[in-house]
Amino acid sequence: MKSYTITVNGNVYDVTVEENGQGAAPVAAPRAAAPAPKAAPAKAAASAGAGSIKIEAGASGKVFKIEASVGASVKRGDTVLVLEIMKMETPVVAPEDGTVASIDVAVGDAVEAGAVLATMNN
């Protein structure tokens, strides 16, 4: 048995493969190429002043609506943007009181779990 860790579209999978001793001789597994960097979102200029507090996607989805703008004061729990996750609108909220420093996505962008959506400063 051999165990491998495979990353597909940013999702990590642990895979175990059983060797049955039949078939071709063992072949070295090809190295996985690093994922291609994504193009910067249209609002990349706003991220130039990125803040120290990251607001990340809790799950993969699509940016449905942006509620806050750069420079806006937000309280802990205020909605910064809304993701569409599995056909449900899911608010992404400020983790603490502060000021929005950057919005790093645009409406319609597909995002992976853990992706930085916005930043803020306290």
Short mmCIF file of C-alpha atoms in Angstrom, two decimals:
data_model
loop_
_atom_site.label_atom_id
_atom_site.label_comp_id
_atom_site.label_asym_id
_atom_site.label_seq_id
_atom_site.Cartn_x
_atom_site.Cartn_y
_atom_site.Cartn_z
CA MET A 1 0.00 0.00 0.00
CA LYS A 2 1.21 3.48 -0.84
CA SER A 3 -0.23 6.72 0.43
CA TYR A 4 -0.33 9.92 -1.56
CA THR A 5 -1.56 13.43 -0.91
CA ILE A 6 -3.22 14.95 -3.97
CA THR A 7 -4.43 18.52 -4.40
CA VAL A 8 -7.21 19.17 -6.92
CA ASN A 9 -8.56 22.70 -7.36
CA GLY A 10 -7.21 23.66 -3.95
CA ASN A 11 -8.83 20.67 -2.19
CA VAL A 12 -6.42 18.24 -0.53
CA TYR A 13 -7.12 14.49 -0.67
CA ASP A 14 -5.22 11.68 1.07
CA VAL A 15 -5.28 8.61 -1.20
CA THR A 16 -4.09 5.08 -0.43
CA VAL A 17 -3.31 2.82 -3.39
CA GLU A 18 -3.00 -0.95 -3.07
CA GLU A 19 -0.31 -2.63 -5.14
CA ASN A 20 -1.32 -6.03 -6.45
CA GLY A 21 2.03 -7.02 -7.97
CA GLN A 22 0.63 -7.48 -11.48
CA GLY A 23 1.02 -5.23 -14.48
CA ALA A 24 3.81 -2.94 -15.57
CA ALA A 25 6.97 -2.21 -13.66
CA PRO A 26 6.78 0.61 -11.12
CA VAL A 27 7.02 4.07 -12.63
CA ALA A 28 8.05 7.20 -10.79
CA ALA A 29 5.04 9.41 -10.16
CA PRO A 30 5.16 12.70 -12.03
CA ARG A 31 5.58 15.80 -9.95
CA ALA A 32 2.45 17.84 -9.63
CA ALA A 33 2.81 21.25 -11.19
CA ALA A 34 2.13 24.20 -8.97
CA PRO A 35 -1.35 25.61 -9.56
CA ALA A 36 -1.39 28.49 -11.97
CA PRO A 37 -1.76 31.81 -10.19
CA LYS A 38 -5.21 33.30 -10.53
CA ALA A 39 -5.60 36.59 -12.26
CA ALA A 40 -5.86 39.50 -9.89
CA PRO A 41 -9.44 40.60 -9.29
CA ALA A 42 -10.59 43.88 -10.79
CA LYS A 43 -10.34 45.52 -7.39
CA ALA A 44 -6.65 44.65 -6.89
CA ALA A 45 -5.84 48.33 -6.41
CA ALA A 46 -7.90 48.32 -3.24
CA SER A 47 -5.81 45.48 -1.83
CA ALA A 48 -2.67 47.61 -1.98
CA GLY A 49 -3.49 48.79 1.55
CA ALA A 50 -4.34 45.30 2.77
CA GLY A 51 -5.17 45.09 6.43
CA SER A 52 -3.83 42.85 9.14
CA ILE A 53 -7.11 40.97 9.74
CA LYS A 54 -8.09 38.50 7.03
CA ILE A 55 -11.71 37.71 6.21
CA GLU A 56 -11.73 34.24 4.63
CA ALA A 57 -14.30 32.06 2.90
CA GLY A 58 -15.60 29.32 5.17
CA ALA A 59 -16.56 27.17 2.17
CA SER A 60 -16.28 27.16 -1.60
CA GLY A 61 -18.84 29.30 -3.37
CA LYS A 62 -19.51 32.31 -5.53
CA VAL A 63 -19.45 35.97 -4.48
CA PHE A 64 -23.11 37.02 -4.55
CA LYS A 65 -23.03 40.54 -3.10
CA ILE A 66 -20.54 42.94 -1.52
CA GLU A 67 -22.09 44.79 1.42
CA ALA A 68 -19.17 46.88 2.74
CA SER A 69 -16.76 49.14 0.92
CA VAL A 70 -13.09 49.95 1.52
CA GLY A 71 -12.82 52.45 4.38
CA ALA A 72 -16.17 51.48 5.93
CA SER A 73 -16.31 51.01 9.70
CA VAL A 74 -17.76 47.66 10.68
CA LYS A 75 -18.67 46.06 13.99
CA ARG A 76 -18.04 42.44 14.88
CA GLY A 77 -20.75 40.37 13.16
CA ASP A 78 -21.59 42.96 10.48
CA THR A 79 -21.94 41.45 7.00
CA VAL A 80 -19.01 42.35 4.76
CA LEU A 81 -20.10 40.28 1.77
CA VAL A 82 -22.43 37.45 0.84
CA LEU A 83 -21.39 34.15 -0.75
CA GLU A 84 -23.69 31.79 -2.59
CA ILE A 85 -22.83 28.36 -1.21
CA MET A 86 -24.84 25.37 -2.43
CA LYS A 87 -27.61 27.69 -3.71
CA MET A 88 -27.88 29.44 -0.31
CA GLU A 89 -26.90 33.02 0.43
CA THR A 90 -24.38 32.90 3.26
CA PRO A 91 -23.17 36.12 4.93
CA VAL A 92 -19.46 36.53 5.61
CA VAL A 93 -19.10 38.74 8.68
CA ALA A 94 -16.44 40.90 10.27
CA PRO A 95 -14.55 38.90 12.92
CA GLU A 96 -14.08 42.02 15.07
CA ASP A 97 -14.67 45.77 15.09
CA GLY A 98 -12.56 47.67 12.58
CA THR A 99 -12.25 49.31 9.19
CA VAL A 100 -12.38 47.49 5.86
CA ALA A 101 -8.92 47.81 4.29
CA SER A 102 -9.48 45.84 1.07
CA ILE A 103 -12.08 43.88 -0.83
CA ASP A 104 -10.14 41.24 -2.75
CA VAL A 105 -12.99 39.73 -4.80
CA ALA A 106 -15.70 40.91 -7.17
CA VAL A 107 -19.33 39.86 -7.56
CA GLY A 108 -19.46 36.64 -9.58
CA ASP A 109 -15.99 35.40 -8.56
CA ALA A 110 -15.73 31.72 -7.64
CA VAL A 111 -13.81 31.25 -4.39
CA GLU A 112 -12.38 28.23 -2.60
CA ALA A 113 -12.66 27.54 1.13
CA GLY A 114 -10.02 29.52 3.00
CA ALA A 115 -9.57 32.12 0.26
CA VAL A 116 -8.99 35.68 1.51
CA LEU A 117 -12.05 37.70 0.51
CA ALA A 118 -11.24 40.96 2.26
CA THR A 119 -8.98 42.44 4.91
CA MET A 120 -9.53 44.92 7.69
CA ASN A 121 -7.70 46.84 10.38
CA ASN A 122 -8.81 47.37 13.96
#
